[in-house]
Coordinates of C-alpha atoms and ligand atoms in Angstrom, one line a residue:
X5 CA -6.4 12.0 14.8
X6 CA -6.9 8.2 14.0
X7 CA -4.3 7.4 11.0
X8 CA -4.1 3.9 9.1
X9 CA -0.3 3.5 6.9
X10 CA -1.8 1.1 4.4
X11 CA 1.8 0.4 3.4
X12 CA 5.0 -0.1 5.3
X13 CA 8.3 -1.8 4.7
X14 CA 9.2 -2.0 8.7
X15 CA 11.8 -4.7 7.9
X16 CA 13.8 -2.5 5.7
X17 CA 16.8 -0.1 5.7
X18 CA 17.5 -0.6 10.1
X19 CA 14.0 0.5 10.7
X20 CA 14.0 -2.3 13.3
X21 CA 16.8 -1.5 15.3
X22 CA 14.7 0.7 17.1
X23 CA 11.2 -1.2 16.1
X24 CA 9.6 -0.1 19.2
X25 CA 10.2 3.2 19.2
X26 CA 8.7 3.6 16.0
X27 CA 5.9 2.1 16.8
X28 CA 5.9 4.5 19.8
X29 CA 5.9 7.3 17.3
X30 CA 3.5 6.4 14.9
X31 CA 0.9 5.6 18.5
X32 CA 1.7 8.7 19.5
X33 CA 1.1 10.4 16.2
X34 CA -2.6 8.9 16.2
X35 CA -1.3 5.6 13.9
X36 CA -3.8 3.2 14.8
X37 CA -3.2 0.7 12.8
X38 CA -0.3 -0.1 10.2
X39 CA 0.2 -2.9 6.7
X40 CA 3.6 -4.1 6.9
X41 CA 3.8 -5.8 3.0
X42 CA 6.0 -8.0 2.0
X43 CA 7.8 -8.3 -1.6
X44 CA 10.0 -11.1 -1.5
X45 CA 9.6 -14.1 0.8
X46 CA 11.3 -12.9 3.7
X47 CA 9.7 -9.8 3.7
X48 CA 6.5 -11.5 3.5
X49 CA 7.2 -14.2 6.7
X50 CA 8.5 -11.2 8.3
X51 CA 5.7 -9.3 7.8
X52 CA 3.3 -12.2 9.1
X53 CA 5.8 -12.5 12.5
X54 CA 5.1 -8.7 13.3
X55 CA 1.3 -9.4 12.9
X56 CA 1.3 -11.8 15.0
X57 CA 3.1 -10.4 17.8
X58 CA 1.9 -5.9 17.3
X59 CA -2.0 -5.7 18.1
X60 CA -2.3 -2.9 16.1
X61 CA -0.3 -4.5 12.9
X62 CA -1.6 -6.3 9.6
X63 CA 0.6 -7.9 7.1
X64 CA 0.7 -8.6 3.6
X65 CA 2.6 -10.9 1.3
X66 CA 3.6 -10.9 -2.1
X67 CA 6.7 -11.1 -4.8
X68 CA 7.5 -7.6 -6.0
X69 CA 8.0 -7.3 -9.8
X70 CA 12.1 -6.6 -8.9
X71 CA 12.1 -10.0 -7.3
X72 CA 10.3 -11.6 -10.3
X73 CA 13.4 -13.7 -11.0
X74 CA 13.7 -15.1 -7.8
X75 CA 9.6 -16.5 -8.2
X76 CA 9.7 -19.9 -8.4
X77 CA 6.8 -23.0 -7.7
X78 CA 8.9 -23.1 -3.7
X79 CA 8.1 -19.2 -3.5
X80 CA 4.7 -19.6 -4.3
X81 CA 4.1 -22.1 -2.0
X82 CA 5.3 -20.8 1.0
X83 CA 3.4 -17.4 -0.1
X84 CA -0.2 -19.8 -0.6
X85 CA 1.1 -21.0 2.8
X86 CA 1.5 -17.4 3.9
X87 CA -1.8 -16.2 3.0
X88 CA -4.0 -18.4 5.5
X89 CA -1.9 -17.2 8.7
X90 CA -4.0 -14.9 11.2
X91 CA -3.9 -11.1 10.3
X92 CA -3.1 -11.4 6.3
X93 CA -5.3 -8.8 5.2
X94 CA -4.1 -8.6 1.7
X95 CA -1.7 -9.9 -1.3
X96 CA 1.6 -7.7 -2.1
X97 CA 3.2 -5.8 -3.2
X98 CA 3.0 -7.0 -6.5
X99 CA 2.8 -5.3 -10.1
X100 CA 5.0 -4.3 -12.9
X101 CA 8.4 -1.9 -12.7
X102 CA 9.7 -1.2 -16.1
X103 CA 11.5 1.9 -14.4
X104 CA 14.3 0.1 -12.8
X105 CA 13.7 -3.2 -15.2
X106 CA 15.3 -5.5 -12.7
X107 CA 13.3 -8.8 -14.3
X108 CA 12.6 -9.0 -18.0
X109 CA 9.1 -7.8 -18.4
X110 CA 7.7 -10.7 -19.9
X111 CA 8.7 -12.7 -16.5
X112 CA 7.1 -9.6 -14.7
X113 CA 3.9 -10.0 -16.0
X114 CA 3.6 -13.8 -15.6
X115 CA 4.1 -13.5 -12.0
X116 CA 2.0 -10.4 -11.6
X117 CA -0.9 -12.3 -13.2
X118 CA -0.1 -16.0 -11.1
X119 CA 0.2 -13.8 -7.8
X120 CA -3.7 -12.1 -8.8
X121 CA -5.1 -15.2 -9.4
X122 CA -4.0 -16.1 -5.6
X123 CA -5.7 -13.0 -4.4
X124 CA -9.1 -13.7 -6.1
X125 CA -8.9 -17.5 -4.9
X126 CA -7.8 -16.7 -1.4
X127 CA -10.5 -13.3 -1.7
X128 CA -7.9 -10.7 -0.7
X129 CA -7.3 -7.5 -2.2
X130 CA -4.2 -6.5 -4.3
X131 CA -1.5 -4.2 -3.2
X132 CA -0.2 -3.0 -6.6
X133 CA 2.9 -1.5 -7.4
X134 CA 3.4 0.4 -10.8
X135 CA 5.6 2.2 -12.8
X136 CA 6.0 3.4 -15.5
X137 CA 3.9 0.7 -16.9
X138 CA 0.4 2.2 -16.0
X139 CA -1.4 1.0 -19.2
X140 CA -0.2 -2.3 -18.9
X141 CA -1.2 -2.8 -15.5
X142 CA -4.7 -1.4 -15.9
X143 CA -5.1 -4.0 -18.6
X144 CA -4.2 -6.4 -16.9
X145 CA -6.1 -6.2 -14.2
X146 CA -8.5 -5.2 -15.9
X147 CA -8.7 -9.0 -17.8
X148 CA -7.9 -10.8 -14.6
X149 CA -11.2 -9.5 -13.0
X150 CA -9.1 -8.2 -9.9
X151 CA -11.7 -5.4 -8.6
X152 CA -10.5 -4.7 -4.8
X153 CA -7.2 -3.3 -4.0
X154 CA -4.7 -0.9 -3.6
X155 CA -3.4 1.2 -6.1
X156 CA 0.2 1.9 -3.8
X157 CA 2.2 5.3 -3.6
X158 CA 0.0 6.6 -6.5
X159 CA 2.0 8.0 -9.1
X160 CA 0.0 8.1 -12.5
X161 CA -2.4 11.1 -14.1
X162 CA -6.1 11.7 -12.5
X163 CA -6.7 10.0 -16.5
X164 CA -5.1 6.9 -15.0
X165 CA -6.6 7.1 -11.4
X166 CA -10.2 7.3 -13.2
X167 CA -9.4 4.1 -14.7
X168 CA -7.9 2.2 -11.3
X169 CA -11.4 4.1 -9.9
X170 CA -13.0 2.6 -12.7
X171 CA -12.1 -1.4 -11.7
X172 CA -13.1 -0.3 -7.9
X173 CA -9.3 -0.2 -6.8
X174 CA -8.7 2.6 -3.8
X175 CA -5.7 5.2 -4.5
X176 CA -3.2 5.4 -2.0
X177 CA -1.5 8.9 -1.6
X178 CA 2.3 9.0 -0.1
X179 CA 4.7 11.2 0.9
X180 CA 5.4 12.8 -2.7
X181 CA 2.2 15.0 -2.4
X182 CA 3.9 17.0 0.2
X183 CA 6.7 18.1 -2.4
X184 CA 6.4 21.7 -3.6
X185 CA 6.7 20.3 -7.2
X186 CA 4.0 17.5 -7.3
X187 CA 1.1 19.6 -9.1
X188 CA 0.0 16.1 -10.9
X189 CA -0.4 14.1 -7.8
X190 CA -1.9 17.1 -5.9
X191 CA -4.7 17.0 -8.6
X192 CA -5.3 13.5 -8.0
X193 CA -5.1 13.9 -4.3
X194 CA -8.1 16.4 -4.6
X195 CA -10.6 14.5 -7.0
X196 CA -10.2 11.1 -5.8
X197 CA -13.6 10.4 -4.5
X198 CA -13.2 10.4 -0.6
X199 CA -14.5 6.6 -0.3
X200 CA -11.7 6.0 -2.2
X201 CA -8.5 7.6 -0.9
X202 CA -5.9 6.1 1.3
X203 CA -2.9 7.0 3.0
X204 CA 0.4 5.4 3.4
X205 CA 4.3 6.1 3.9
X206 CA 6.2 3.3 2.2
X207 CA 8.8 3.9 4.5
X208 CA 11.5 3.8 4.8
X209 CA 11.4 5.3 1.7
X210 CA 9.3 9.0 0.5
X211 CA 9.8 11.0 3.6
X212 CA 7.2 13.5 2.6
X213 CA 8.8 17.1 3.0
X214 CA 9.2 18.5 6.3
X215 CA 11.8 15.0 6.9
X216 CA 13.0 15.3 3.3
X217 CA 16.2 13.6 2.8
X218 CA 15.7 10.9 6.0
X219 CA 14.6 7.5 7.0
X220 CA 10.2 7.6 6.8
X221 CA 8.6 6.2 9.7
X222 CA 4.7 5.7 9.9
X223 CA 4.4 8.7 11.9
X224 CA 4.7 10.8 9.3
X225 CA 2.0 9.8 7.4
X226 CA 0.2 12.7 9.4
X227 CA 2.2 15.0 7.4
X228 CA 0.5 12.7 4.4
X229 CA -3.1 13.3 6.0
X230 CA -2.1 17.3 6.7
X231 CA -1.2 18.0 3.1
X232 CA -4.2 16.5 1.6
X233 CA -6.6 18.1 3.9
X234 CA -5.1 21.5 3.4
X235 CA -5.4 20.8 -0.6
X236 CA -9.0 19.8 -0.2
X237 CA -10.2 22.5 2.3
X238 CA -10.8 19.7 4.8
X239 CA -11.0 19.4 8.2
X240 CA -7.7 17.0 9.0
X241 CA -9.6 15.2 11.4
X242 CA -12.2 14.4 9.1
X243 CA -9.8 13.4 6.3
X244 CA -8.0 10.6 8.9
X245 CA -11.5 9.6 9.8
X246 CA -12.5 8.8 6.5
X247 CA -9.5 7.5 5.2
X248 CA -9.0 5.3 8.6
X249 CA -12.5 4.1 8.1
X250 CA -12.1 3.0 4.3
X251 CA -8.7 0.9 4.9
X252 CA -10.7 -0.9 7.5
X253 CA -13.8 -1.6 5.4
X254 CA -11.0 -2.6 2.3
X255 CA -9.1 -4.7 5.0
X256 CA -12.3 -6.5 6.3
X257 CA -11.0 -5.3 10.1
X258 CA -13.6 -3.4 10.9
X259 CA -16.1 -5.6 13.0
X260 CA -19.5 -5.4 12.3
X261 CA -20.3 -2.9 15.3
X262 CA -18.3 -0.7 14.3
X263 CA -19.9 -0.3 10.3
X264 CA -23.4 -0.4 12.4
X265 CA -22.4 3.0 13.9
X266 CA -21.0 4.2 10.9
X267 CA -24.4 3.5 8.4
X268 CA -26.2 5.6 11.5
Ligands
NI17 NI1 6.3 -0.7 -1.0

């Protein structure tokens, strides 16, 4: 099986005290290739210093909407800075959290909609983080003309998905959808449109449900890959294939070889 995390945090919670044998894992579990994202400066320069020195890594960089108050003109840039290094495949995570409500929302939004405006001039896709603000975000990207990215750990209605589907975002499925209780997301991980689905961990966090309770590694987004399979009467295989080959194609790292054997 060939498996792409689209989103990773590999910086976070001692998941590099034993970096390498992670990476071992997630090899090993058919993990070819892996997004480490940022969401606050040092995340994001982290994220960068992995690409540069794992083959097999991309990185992303971006101020998450918790961090908003700490966005300032130095943040921003160091993160325009960011974005031209080697192996920057995307901008994030960025977005709106009115969940936790760490940064008033009015601040949330401005540096939600300064960070897209980045993407479209730099010509990278978004990595979007939402919650419980799904409205608002489709709006505003929606008005910022935004029409590639990611729509990250995927936690809305298939009513909202049709709508990120709608702008051309992809839908990234996590760990959640293997939780006995997740009809919603079970739906949505069924009727995405398969050019259009992704796969991811955001670990450390969401260990899907066989590793409940523990630290997330990319290795388990097979379990991610299993479980939507098995909903959609796939073949798993076929599932990582086409999920693999769309982060690729979103993540312009497919060469042009490659998408010459795939239009066959
Ligand atoms: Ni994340």
């Amino acid at each position: 099986m060939q498996l792409f995390d689209t989103h990773t945090h590999l910086n976070a919670r001692g998941l590099l005290k034993d970096l390498e044998a992670v990476l071992q894992r997630a090899a090993e579990a058919g993990v070819v290739n892996i997004v480490n994202v940022g969401y606050d400066l040092e995340a994001s320069r982290y994220s960068v210093d992995l690409a540069a020195s794992e083959p097999q890594v991309y990185a992303a960089v971006g101020q998450h909407p918790q961090d908003a108050l700490n966005y300032s003109e130095a943040v921003e840039q160091e993160l325009y800075t960011l974005l031209q290094k080697p192996k920057v495949v995307a901008l994030g995570e960025i977005g709106l959290d009115y969940y936790r409500d760490y940064a008033p929302r009015e601040l949330q939004r401005e540096i939600f909609i300064r960070q897209l405006g980045m993407a479209r001039e730099a010509g990278l896709p978004v990595l979007i983080h939402s919650r419980d603000a799904a409205m608002e975000t489709v709006e505003i990207l929606k008005a910022e003309g935004n029409r590639s990215g990611i729509m990250h750990c995927f936690s809305g209605s298939w009513e909202i998905a049709k709508l990120c589907l709608g702008l051309g975002f992809h839908i990234s499925i996590a760990g959640p959808v293997t939780f006995p209780n997740a009809r919603k997301l079970q739906e949505v991980a069924v009727k995405v449109p398969l050019d259009r689905l992704l796969i991811e961990t955001d670990c450390p966090w969401l260990a899907p449900q066989k590793y409940r309770g523990t630290r997330n590694e990319p290795a388990y987004v097979a379990e991610v890959a299993l479980k939507i399979a098995d909903l959609r009467g796939m073949d798993p295989e076929e599932l990582a294939e086409m999920t693999t080959t769309n982060a690729k194609k979103l993540f312009g790292t497919i060469n042009n070889e490659q998408l010459l054997i795939n239009n066959k």
